[in-house]
Amino acid sequence: MKNFSSLSQEFEAYFKAAHFPAQPEKLYDASRYILALGGKRIRPVCVLMGNELFADVHSDAFNAATAIELFHNFSLVHDDIMDKAPLRRGMPTVHVNYGESTALLCGDVMLVAAYDYLNKVKNDHFHHIIHLFNKTAREVCEGQQMDMDFELREVVSFEEYEKMITLKTSVLLAASLQIGAIIGGAGDGNQQHLYQFGKNLGMAFQVQDDYLDAFGDPEKFGKQVGGDILSNKKTFLLIHALDVATGDDLKQLQALLQSNAANKVEQVLNIFKKCKVDTWAQQLKEQYYKAAIVHLEKIAVLSVRKKELQFLAEYLLNRQN
């Protein structure tokens, strides 16, 4: 069994191929720009890992993985426009460099290119893969809309936020693993357990992301700590703090959400710590992780074949950036 690192190298070698023509230059330069920013390539490599769990990695898996990565970057370009985000992976976002109109088209052509790669899949279960891809793409859009809707609301429940993150973040990781499993010839039961493993892992990944934004080491995190606090973004941490804070702490937290105080991050973090939000977040992450591992253990393949997925889960949840 190959580990994440070696499969990542294989995918990068495959993904270096030219995905777009030369003209119109501005449009395709924008598309190449976002792809050149890199990233961890977690989702496409999960396609390969989902395949290898059941059989040798098939060429179909590389085409499907490329489709997943192109779709993911399409969603990032459009999300950045909606969020008015200035930076992506430490570099100016596509709409900052090329303008919003070109950025929209850049995302669109990446989505079209994703379907071109899916059409290269020769697997007998092609229609199953297309259905899962389309279902996931729709859910990601639904999650993004919920996220934008939440920005206009003062109160968001834990259950609502959990559903939004499931759609916006977790289902793509889960579908990546399942698509790989389909290509690898897995039965329906094994596919569903792998999907649930990915979905719970995605939730734990988001908890860690929210935690690092508040409590991460700035030198390791790679971006501004407290960015979510400054933008009043609904996160697992803020929702829990609003739920458990009482008295003056609750009043102060509510006031800070309406404030642009110079020391806003420091004050909010002090309330988070008084409410033990940091400890709670680590416990919540562990709950999702344990749920993921339960499903991984139920997959009917030799335990040794599952080790690399367990190692990946541990790596993702202990990362500092």
Short mmCIF file of N, CA, C and O in Angstrom, two decimals, residues 27-132:
data_model
loop_
_atom_site.label_atom_id
_atom_site.label_comp_id
_atom_site.label_asym_id
_atom_site.label_seq_id
_atom_site.Cartn_x
_atom_site.Cartn_y
_atom_site.Cartn_z
N LEU A 27 -8.22 34.63 -19.69
CA LEU A 27 -9.08 33.62 -19.06
C LEU A 27 -8.27 32.42 -18.60
O LEU A 27 -8.37 31.99 -17.44
N TYR A 28 -7.46 31.88 -19.49
CA TYR A 28 -6.75 30.65 -19.14
C TYR A 28 -5.51 30.90 -18.29
O TYR A 28 -5.09 30.01 -17.55
N ASP A 29 -4.96 32.12 -18.36
CA ASP A 29 -3.91 32.47 -17.41
C ASP A 29 -4.46 32.47 -15.98
O ASP A 29 -3.80 32.02 -15.04
N ALA A 30 -5.70 32.97 -15.82
CA ALA A 30 -6.33 32.98 -14.50
C ALA A 30 -6.55 31.56 -13.99
O ALA A 30 -6.33 31.27 -12.81
N SER A 31 -6.96 30.66 -14.88
CA SER A 31 -7.18 29.26 -14.49
C SER A 31 -5.87 28.59 -14.09
O SER A 31 -5.81 27.86 -13.10
N ARG A 32 -4.83 28.85 -14.88
CA ARG A 32 -3.53 28.26 -14.54
C ARG A 32 -2.98 28.85 -13.25
O ARG A 32 -2.30 28.17 -12.48
N TYR A 33 -3.27 30.12 -13.00
CA TYR A 33 -2.78 30.81 -11.80
C TYR A 33 -3.29 30.14 -10.53
O TYR A 33 -2.50 29.83 -9.63
N ILE A 34 -4.59 29.90 -10.44
CA ILE A 34 -5.15 29.30 -9.22
C ILE A 34 -4.61 27.89 -9.02
O ILE A 34 -4.30 27.48 -7.91
N LEU A 35 -4.45 27.14 -10.11
CA LEU A 35 -3.95 25.77 -9.97
C LEU A 35 -2.48 25.76 -9.54
O LEU A 35 -2.04 24.86 -8.82
N ALA A 36 -1.73 26.78 -9.98
CA ALA A 36 -0.30 26.85 -9.63
C ALA A 36 -0.08 27.21 -8.17
O ALA A 36 1.02 27.00 -7.64
N LEU A 37 -1.12 27.72 -7.50
CA LEU A 37 -0.97 28.05 -6.08
C LEU A 37 -0.84 26.80 -5.22
O LEU A 37 -0.48 26.88 -4.06
N GLY A 38 -1.15 25.66 -5.80
CA GLY A 38 -0.93 24.39 -5.11
C GLY A 38 -2.00 24.07 -4.10
O GLY A 38 -3.18 24.14 -4.38
N GLY A 39 -1.57 23.73 -2.89
CA GLY A 39 -2.48 23.23 -1.88
C GLY A 39 -2.09 21.81 -1.52
O GLY A 39 -1.17 21.23 -2.10
N LYS A 40 -2.81 21.23 -0.57
CA LYS A 40 -2.43 19.90 -0.09
C LYS A 40 -2.90 18.78 -1.02
O LYS A 40 -2.46 17.64 -0.88
N ARG A 41 -3.81 19.08 -1.94
CA ARG A 41 -4.35 18.07 -2.88
C ARG A 41 -4.96 16.90 -2.12
O ARG A 41 -4.87 15.74 -2.56
N ILE A 42 -5.57 17.17 -0.98
CA ILE A 42 -6.12 16.10 -0.14
C ILE A 42 -7.21 15.33 -0.87
O ILE A 42 -7.22 14.09 -0.89
N ARG A 43 -8.13 16.04 -1.49
CA ARG A 43 -9.30 15.39 -2.09
C ARG A 43 -8.94 14.50 -3.28
O ARG A 43 -9.39 13.35 -3.33
N PRO A 44 -8.13 14.98 -4.24
CA PRO A 44 -7.79 14.07 -5.34
C PRO A 44 -6.98 12.86 -4.89
O PRO A 44 -7.18 11.75 -5.42
N VAL A 45 -6.09 13.05 -3.92
CA VAL A 45 -5.32 11.90 -3.45
C VAL A 45 -6.23 10.92 -2.71
O VAL A 45 -6.00 9.71 -2.74
N CYS A 46 -7.30 11.43 -2.10
CA CYS A 46 -8.27 10.53 -1.46
C CYS A 46 -8.98 9.65 -2.49
O CYS A 46 -9.36 8.52 -2.19
N VAL A 47 -9.16 10.16 -3.72
CA VAL A 47 -9.70 9.31 -4.78
C VAL A 47 -8.76 8.11 -5.00
O VAL A 47 -9.20 6.96 -5.08
N LEU A 48 -7.47 8.40 -5.10
CA LEU A 48 -6.48 7.33 -5.31
C LEU A 48 -6.44 6.37 -4.13
O LEU A 48 -6.35 5.15 -4.31
N MET A 49 -6.53 6.91 -2.91
CA MET A 49 -6.50 6.06 -1.72
C MET A 49 -7.75 5.21 -1.62
O MET A 49 -7.70 4.04 -1.21
N GLY A 50 -8.90 5.77 -2.02
CA GLY A 50 -10.14 5.00 -2.01
C GLY A 50 -10.10 3.86 -3.00
O GLY A 50 -10.60 2.76 -2.73
N ASN A 51 -9.46 4.09 -4.15
CA ASN A 51 -9.26 3.03 -5.14
C ASN A 51 -8.32 1.96 -4.59
O ASN A 51 -8.63 0.76 -4.62
N GLU A 52 -7.18 2.40 -4.05
CA GLU A 52 -6.15 1.45 -3.63
C GLU A 52 -6.57 0.62 -2.42
O GLU A 52 -6.00 -0.44 -2.16
N LEU A 53 -7.57 1.09 -1.69
CA LEU A 53 -8.07 0.30 -0.56
C LEU A 53 -8.61 -1.05 -1.03
O LEU A 53 -8.57 -2.03 -0.29
N PHE A 54 -9.08 -1.09 -2.29
CA PHE A 54 -9.73 -2.30 -2.79
C PHE A 54 -9.00 -2.96 -3.97
O PHE A 54 -9.21 -4.14 -4.23
N ALA A 55 -8.17 -2.21 -4.67
CA ALA A 55 -7.48 -2.77 -5.85
C ALA A 55 -6.34 -1.84 -6.24
O ALA A 55 -6.23 -0.72 -5.73
N ASP A 56 -5.48 -2.32 -7.16
CA ASP A 56 -4.41 -1.46 -7.66
C ASP A 56 -5.01 -0.20 -8.28
O ASP A 56 -6.10 -0.25 -8.88
N VAL A 57 -4.29 0.89 -8.14
CA VAL A 57 -4.80 2.17 -8.66
C VAL A 57 -4.95 2.10 -10.18
O VAL A 57 -4.02 1.76 -10.89
N HIS A 58 -6.15 2.41 -10.64
CA HIS A 58 -6.50 2.35 -12.06
C HIS A 58 -6.33 3.73 -12.68
O HIS A 58 -6.47 4.75 -12.00
N SER A 59 -6.05 3.77 -13.98
CA SER A 59 -5.90 5.07 -14.65
C SER A 59 -7.17 5.91 -14.54
O SER A 59 -7.11 7.15 -14.51
N ASP A 60 -8.35 5.25 -14.44
CA ASP A 60 -9.59 5.99 -14.25
C ASP A 60 -9.55 6.86 -12.99
O ASP A 60 -10.15 7.94 -12.95
N ALA A 61 -8.85 6.38 -11.97
CA ALA A 61 -8.79 7.11 -10.70
C ALA A 61 -8.07 8.45 -10.89
O ALA A 61 -8.44 9.45 -10.25
N PHE A 62 -7.06 8.48 -11.74
CA PHE A 62 -6.34 9.75 -11.97
C PHE A 62 -7.22 10.75 -12.70
O PHE A 62 -7.17 11.95 -12.42
N ASN A 63 -8.04 10.27 -13.64
CA ASN A 63 -8.97 11.17 -14.32
C ASN A 63 -10.02 11.71 -13.37
O ASN A 63 -10.35 12.90 -13.36
N ALA A 64 -10.57 10.82 -12.53
CA ALA A 64 -11.57 11.25 -11.56
C ALA A 64 -10.96 12.19 -10.53
O ALA A 64 -11.59 13.18 -10.12
N ALA A 65 -9.73 11.90 -10.10
CA ALA A 65 -9.05 12.76 -9.12
C ALA A 65 -8.82 14.15 -9.70
O ALA A 65 -8.97 15.17 -9.00
N THR A 66 -8.46 14.22 -10.97
CA THR A 66 -8.26 15.51 -11.63
C THR A 66 -9.56 16.28 -11.69
O THR A 66 -9.60 17.50 -11.45
N ALA A 67 -10.65 15.59 -11.98
CA ALA A 67 -11.97 16.24 -12.00
C ALA A 67 -12.31 16.81 -10.63
O ALA A 67 -12.81 17.94 -10.52
N ILE A 68 -12.01 16.06 -9.58
CA ILE A 68 -12.28 16.52 -8.22
C ILE A 68 -11.46 17.76 -7.90
O ILE A 68 -11.97 18.75 -7.33
N GLU A 69 -10.18 17.76 -8.27
CA GLU A 69 -9.33 18.91 -7.96
C GLU A 69 -9.75 20.15 -8.76
O GLU A 69 -9.73 21.26 -8.23
N LEU A 70 -10.14 19.96 -10.01
CA LEU A 70 -10.62 21.10 -10.80
C LEU A 70 -11.92 21.66 -10.22
O LEU A 70 -12.11 22.88 -10.13
N PHE A 71 -12.82 20.76 -9.81
CA PHE A 71 -14.06 21.22 -9.19
C PHE A 71 -13.76 21.98 -7.91
O PHE A 71 -14.36 23.04 -7.64
N HIS A 72 -12.88 21.45 -7.09
CA HIS A 72 -12.54 22.10 -5.82
C HIS A 72 -12.02 23.52 -6.06
O HIS A 72 -12.42 24.47 -5.38
N ASN A 73 -11.15 23.68 -7.05
CA ASN A 73 -10.60 25.00 -7.34
C ASN A 73 -11.64 25.93 -7.95
O ASN A 73 -11.62 27.14 -7.68
N PHE A 74 -12.55 25.39 -8.75
CA PHE A 74 -13.69 26.18 -9.23
C PHE A 74 -14.45 26.77 -8.04
O PHE A 74 -14.79 27.95 -8.02
N SER A 75 -14.72 25.93 -7.04
CA SER A 75 -15.50 26.40 -5.88
C SER A 75 -14.72 27.44 -5.09
O SER A 75 -15.31 28.40 -4.57
N LEU A 76 -13.40 27.30 -5.01
CA LEU A 76 -12.59 28.27 -4.28
C LEU A 76 -12.61 29.64 -4.96
O LEU A 76 -12.72 30.67 -4.28
N VAL A 77 -12.49 29.65 -6.29
CA VAL A 77 -12.50 30.93 -7.02
C VAL A 77 -13.82 31.65 -6.79
O VAL A 77 -13.84 32.86 -6.50
N HIS A 78 -14.93 30.93 -6.89
CA HIS A 78 -16.23 31.55 -6.70
C HIS A 78 -16.47 31.95 -5.24
O HIS A 78 -17.03 33.01 -4.95
N ASP A 79 -16.03 31.11 -4.31
CA ASP A 79 -16.15 31.44 -2.88
C ASP A 79 -15.39 32.73 -2.56
O ASP A 79 -15.87 33.58 -1.80
N ASP A 80 -14.18 32.86 -3.11
CA ASP A 80 -13.37 34.04 -2.83
C ASP A 80 -14.04 35.31 -3.34
O ASP A 80 -13.94 36.38 -2.71
N ILE A 81 -14.73 35.22 -4.48
CA ILE A 81 -15.47 36.38 -4.99
C ILE A 81 -16.58 36.74 -4.01
O ILE A 81 -16.75 37.90 -3.63
N MET A 82 -17.35 35.73 -3.58
CA MET A 82 -18.48 35.97 -2.68
C MET A 82 -18.01 36.50 -1.32
O MET A 82 -18.67 37.35 -0.70
N ASP A 83 -16.86 35.99 -0.85
CA ASP A 83 -16.34 36.40 0.45
C ASP A 83 -15.50 37.68 0.37
O ASP A 83 -15.04 38.19 1.39
N LYS A 84 -15.26 38.16 -0.87
CA LYS A 84 -14.38 39.32 -1.08
C LYS A 84 -13.01 39.09 -0.45
O LYS A 84 -12.40 40.00 0.13
N ALA A 85 -12.53 37.87 -0.56
CA ALA A 85 -11.26 37.49 0.06
C ALA A 85 -10.08 38.03 -0.76
O ALA A 85 -10.03 37.85 -1.98
N PRO A 86 -9.13 38.69 -0.11
CA PRO A 86 -7.98 39.24 -0.84
C PRO A 86 -6.87 38.23 -1.11
O PRO A 86 -6.10 38.39 -2.05
N LEU A 87 -6.79 37.19 -0.25
CA LEU A 87 -5.68 36.23 -0.36
C LEU A 87 -6.19 34.80 -0.40
O LEU A 87 -7.19 34.45 0.21
N ARG A 88 -5.45 33.97 -1.13
CA ARG A 88 -5.68 32.53 -1.17
C ARG A 88 -4.31 31.88 -1.16
O ARG A 88 -3.49 32.11 -2.03
N ARG A 89 -4.05 31.06 -0.13
CA ARG A 89 -2.74 30.40 0.02
C ARG A 89 -1.60 31.42 0.01
O ARG A 89 -0.54 31.20 -0.57
N GLY A 90 -1.87 32.57 0.64
CA GLY A 90 -0.85 33.59 0.80
C GLY A 90 -0.61 34.46 -0.42
O GLY A 90 0.28 35.33 -0.40
N MET A 91 -1.40 34.25 -1.48
CA MET A 91 -1.24 35.01 -2.72
C MET A 91 -2.55 35.73 -3.06
O MET A 91 -3.62 35.31 -2.61
N PRO A 92 -2.48 36.79 -3.88
CA PRO A 92 -3.72 37.48 -4.27
C PRO A 92 -4.70 36.52 -4.93
O PRO A 92 -4.30 35.65 -5.70
N THR A 93 -5.96 36.66 -4.60
CA THR A 93 -6.99 35.79 -5.18
C THR A 93 -7.17 36.10 -6.67
O THR A 93 -6.72 37.14 -7.17
N VAL A 94 -7.84 35.20 -7.38
CA VAL A 94 -7.99 35.34 -8.83
C VAL A 94 -8.72 36.63 -9.17
O VAL A 94 -8.32 37.37 -10.09
N HIS A 95 -9.79 36.94 -8.42
CA HIS A 95 -10.55 38.15 -8.77
C HIS A 95 -9.79 39.43 -8.48
O HIS A 95 -10.02 40.46 -9.12
N VAL A 96 -8.85 39.37 -7.53
CA VAL A 96 -8.00 40.54 -7.27
C VAL A 96 -7.03 40.75 -8.43
O VAL A 96 -6.81 41.87 -8.89
N ASN A 97 -6.46 39.66 -8.93
CA ASN A 97 -5.47 39.75 -10.01
C ASN A 97 -6.09 39.99 -11.38
O ASN A 97 -5.51 40.69 -12.21
N TYR A 98 -7.25 39.37 -11.63
CA TYR A 98 -7.80 39.36 -13.00
C TYR A 98 -9.16 40.02 -13.13
O TYR A 98 -9.68 40.12 -14.24
N GLY A 99 -9.76 40.45 -12.01
CA GLY A 99 -11.08 41.05 -12.05
C GLY A 99 -12.17 40.02 -11.83
O GLY A 99 -11.98 38.82 -12.12
N GLU A 100 -13.29 40.47 -11.31
CA GLU A 100 -14.37 39.53 -10.95
C GLU A 100 -14.95 38.81 -12.16
O GLU A 100 -15.26 37.62 -12.09
N SER A 101 -15.13 39.50 -13.27
CA SER A 101 -15.74 38.88 -14.44
C SER A 101 -14.89 37.73 -14.97
O SER A 101 -15.40 36.64 -15.25
N THR A 102 -13.60 37.96 -15.08
CA THR A 102 -12.70 36.89 -15.54
C THR A 102 -12.64 35.76 -14.52
O THR A 102 -12.59 34.58 -14.88
N ALA A 103 -12.66 36.12 -13.23
CA ALA A 103 -12.63 35.08 -12.19
C ALA A 103 -13.85 34.17 -12.28
O ALA A 103 -13.74 32.95 -12.12
N LEU A 104 -15.02 34.77 -12.52
CA LEU A 104 -16.23 33.95 -12.69
C LEU A 104 -16.07 32.97 -13.84
O LEU A 104 -16.38 31.78 -13.72
N LEU A 105 -15.60 33.47 -14.98
CA LEU A 105 -15.41 32.61 -16.15
C LEU A 105 -14.32 31.57 -15.91
O LEU A 105 -14.42 30.43 -16.36
N CYS A 106 -13.28 31.96 -15.17
CA CYS A 106 -12.20 31.04 -14.80
C CYS A 106 -12.76 29.85 -14.03
O CYS A 106 -12.44 28.69 -14.32
N GLY A 107 -13.62 30.13 -13.05
CA GLY A 107 -14.27 29.05 -12.31
C GLY A 107 -15.12 28.20 -13.22
O GLY A 107 -15.10 26.96 -13.15
N ASP A 108 -15.87 28.84 -14.10
CA ASP A 108 -16.76 28.11 -15.01
C ASP A 108 -15.99 27.13 -15.90
O ASP A 108 -16.40 25.98 -16.06
N VAL A 109 -14.88 27.60 -16.48
CA VAL A 109 -14.15 26.71 -17.39
C VAL A 109 -13.48 25.56 -16.64
O VAL A 109 -13.29 24.48 -17.20
N MET A 110 -13.13 25.78 -15.37
CA MET A 110 -12.58 24.67 -14.59
C MET A 110 -13.64 23.61 -14.32
O MET A 110 -13.36 22.41 -14.33
N LEU A 111 -14.89 24.05 -14.10
CA LEU A 111 -15.97 23.09 -13.92
C LEU A 111 -16.21 22.30 -15.20
O LEU A 111 -16.39 21.08 -15.16
N VAL A 112 -16.19 22.97 -16.34
CA VAL A 112 -16.34 22.29 -17.62
C VAL A 112 -15.20 21.29 -17.83
O VAL A 112 -15.42 20.15 -18.26
N ALA A 113 -13.99 21.72 -17.51
CA ALA A 113 -12.83 20.83 -17.66
C ALA A 113 -12.95 19.61 -16.75
O ALA A 113 -12.53 18.50 -17.10
N ALA A 114 -13.53 19.80 -15.56
CA ALA A 114 -13.74 18.68 -14.64
C ALA A 114 -14.61 17.61 -15.31
O ALA A 114 -14.31 16.41 -15.22
N TYR A 115 -15.67 18.03 -16.00
CA TYR A 115 -16.53 17.06 -16.68
C TYR A 115 -15.81 16.39 -17.85
O TYR A 115 -16.06 15.22 -18.16
N ASP A 116 -14.91 17.11 -18.50
CA ASP A 116 -14.12 16.49 -19.56
C ASP A 116 -13.30 15.33 -19.01
O ASP A 116 -13.18 14.27 -19.64
N TYR A 117 -12.73 15.53 -17.82
CA TYR A 117 -11.94 14.44 -17.22
C TYR A 117 -12.83 13.30 -16.75
O TYR A 117 -12.46 12.12 -16.88
N LEU A 118 -14.00 13.61 -16.23
CA LEU A 118 -14.92 12.54 -15.84
C LEU A 118 -15.33 11.71 -17.05
O LEU A 118 -15.51 10.49 -16.96
N ASN A 119 -15.46 12.36 -18.20
CA ASN A 119 -15.85 11.64 -19.42
C ASN A 119 -14.76 10.68 -19.90
O ASN A 119 -15.04 9.82 -20.74
N LYS A 120 -13.55 10.83 -19.38
CA LYS A 120 -12.47 9.90 -19.73
C LYS A 120 -12.53 8.61 -18.92
O LYS A 120 -11.83 7.65 -19.25
N VAL A 121 -13.34 8.61 -17.87
CA VAL A 121 -13.45 7.42 -17.03
C VAL A 121 -14.15 6.31 -17.80
O VAL A 121 -15.26 6.49 -18.30
N LYS A 122 -13.50 5.17 -17.89
CA LYS A 122 -14.05 4.05 -18.67
C LYS A 122 -14.68 2.98 -17.77
O LYS A 122 -15.15 1.96 -18.24
N ASN A 123 -14.69 3.24 -16.49
CA ASN A 123 -15.20 2.26 -15.52
C ASN A 123 -16.65 1.89 -15.82
O ASN A 123 -17.45 2.71 -16.29
N ASP A 124 -16.99 0.63 -15.53
CA ASP A 124 -18.36 0.15 -15.75
C ASP A 124 -19.37 0.94 -14.94
O ASP A 124 -20.56 0.94 -15.27
N HIS A 125 -18.91 1.58 -13.87
CA HIS A 125 -19.82 2.31 -12.98
C HIS A 125 -19.78 3.81 -13.25
O HIS A 125 -20.02 4.61 -12.35
N PHE A 126 -19.51 4.18 -14.49
CA PHE A 126 -19.39 5.58 -14.88
C PHE A 126 -20.62 6.40 -14.45
O PHE A 126 -20.50 7.48 -13.90
N HIS A 127 -21.82 5.87 -14.70
CA HIS A 127 -23.04 6.62 -14.39
C HIS A 127 -23.21 6.81 -12.88
O HIS A 127 -23.71 7.86 -12.44
N HIS A 128 -22.77 5.84 -12.09
CA HIS A 128 -22.79 5.97 -10.63
C HIS A 128 -21.86 7.10 -10.20
O HIS A 128 -22.20 7.92 -9.33
N ILE A 129 -20.69 7.17 -10.82
CA ILE A 129 -19.71 8.21 -10.49
C ILE A 129 -20.24 9.59 -10.85
O ILE A 129 -20.14 10.55 -10.06
N ILE A 130 -20.83 9.73 -12.04
CA ILE A 130 -21.39 11.01 -12.47
C ILE A 130 -22.51 11.46 -11.52
O ILE A 130 -22.59 12.63 -11.13
N HIS A 131 -23.37 10.52 -11.14
CA HIS A 131 -24.47 10.85 -10.23
C HIS A 131 -23.92 11.34 -8.90
O HIS A 131 -24.40 12.35 -8.35
N LEU A 132 -22.92 10.66 -8.35
CA LEU A 132 -22.33 11.05 -7.07
C LEU A 132 -21.64 12.40 -7.19
O LEU A 132 -21.76 13.26 -6.30
#
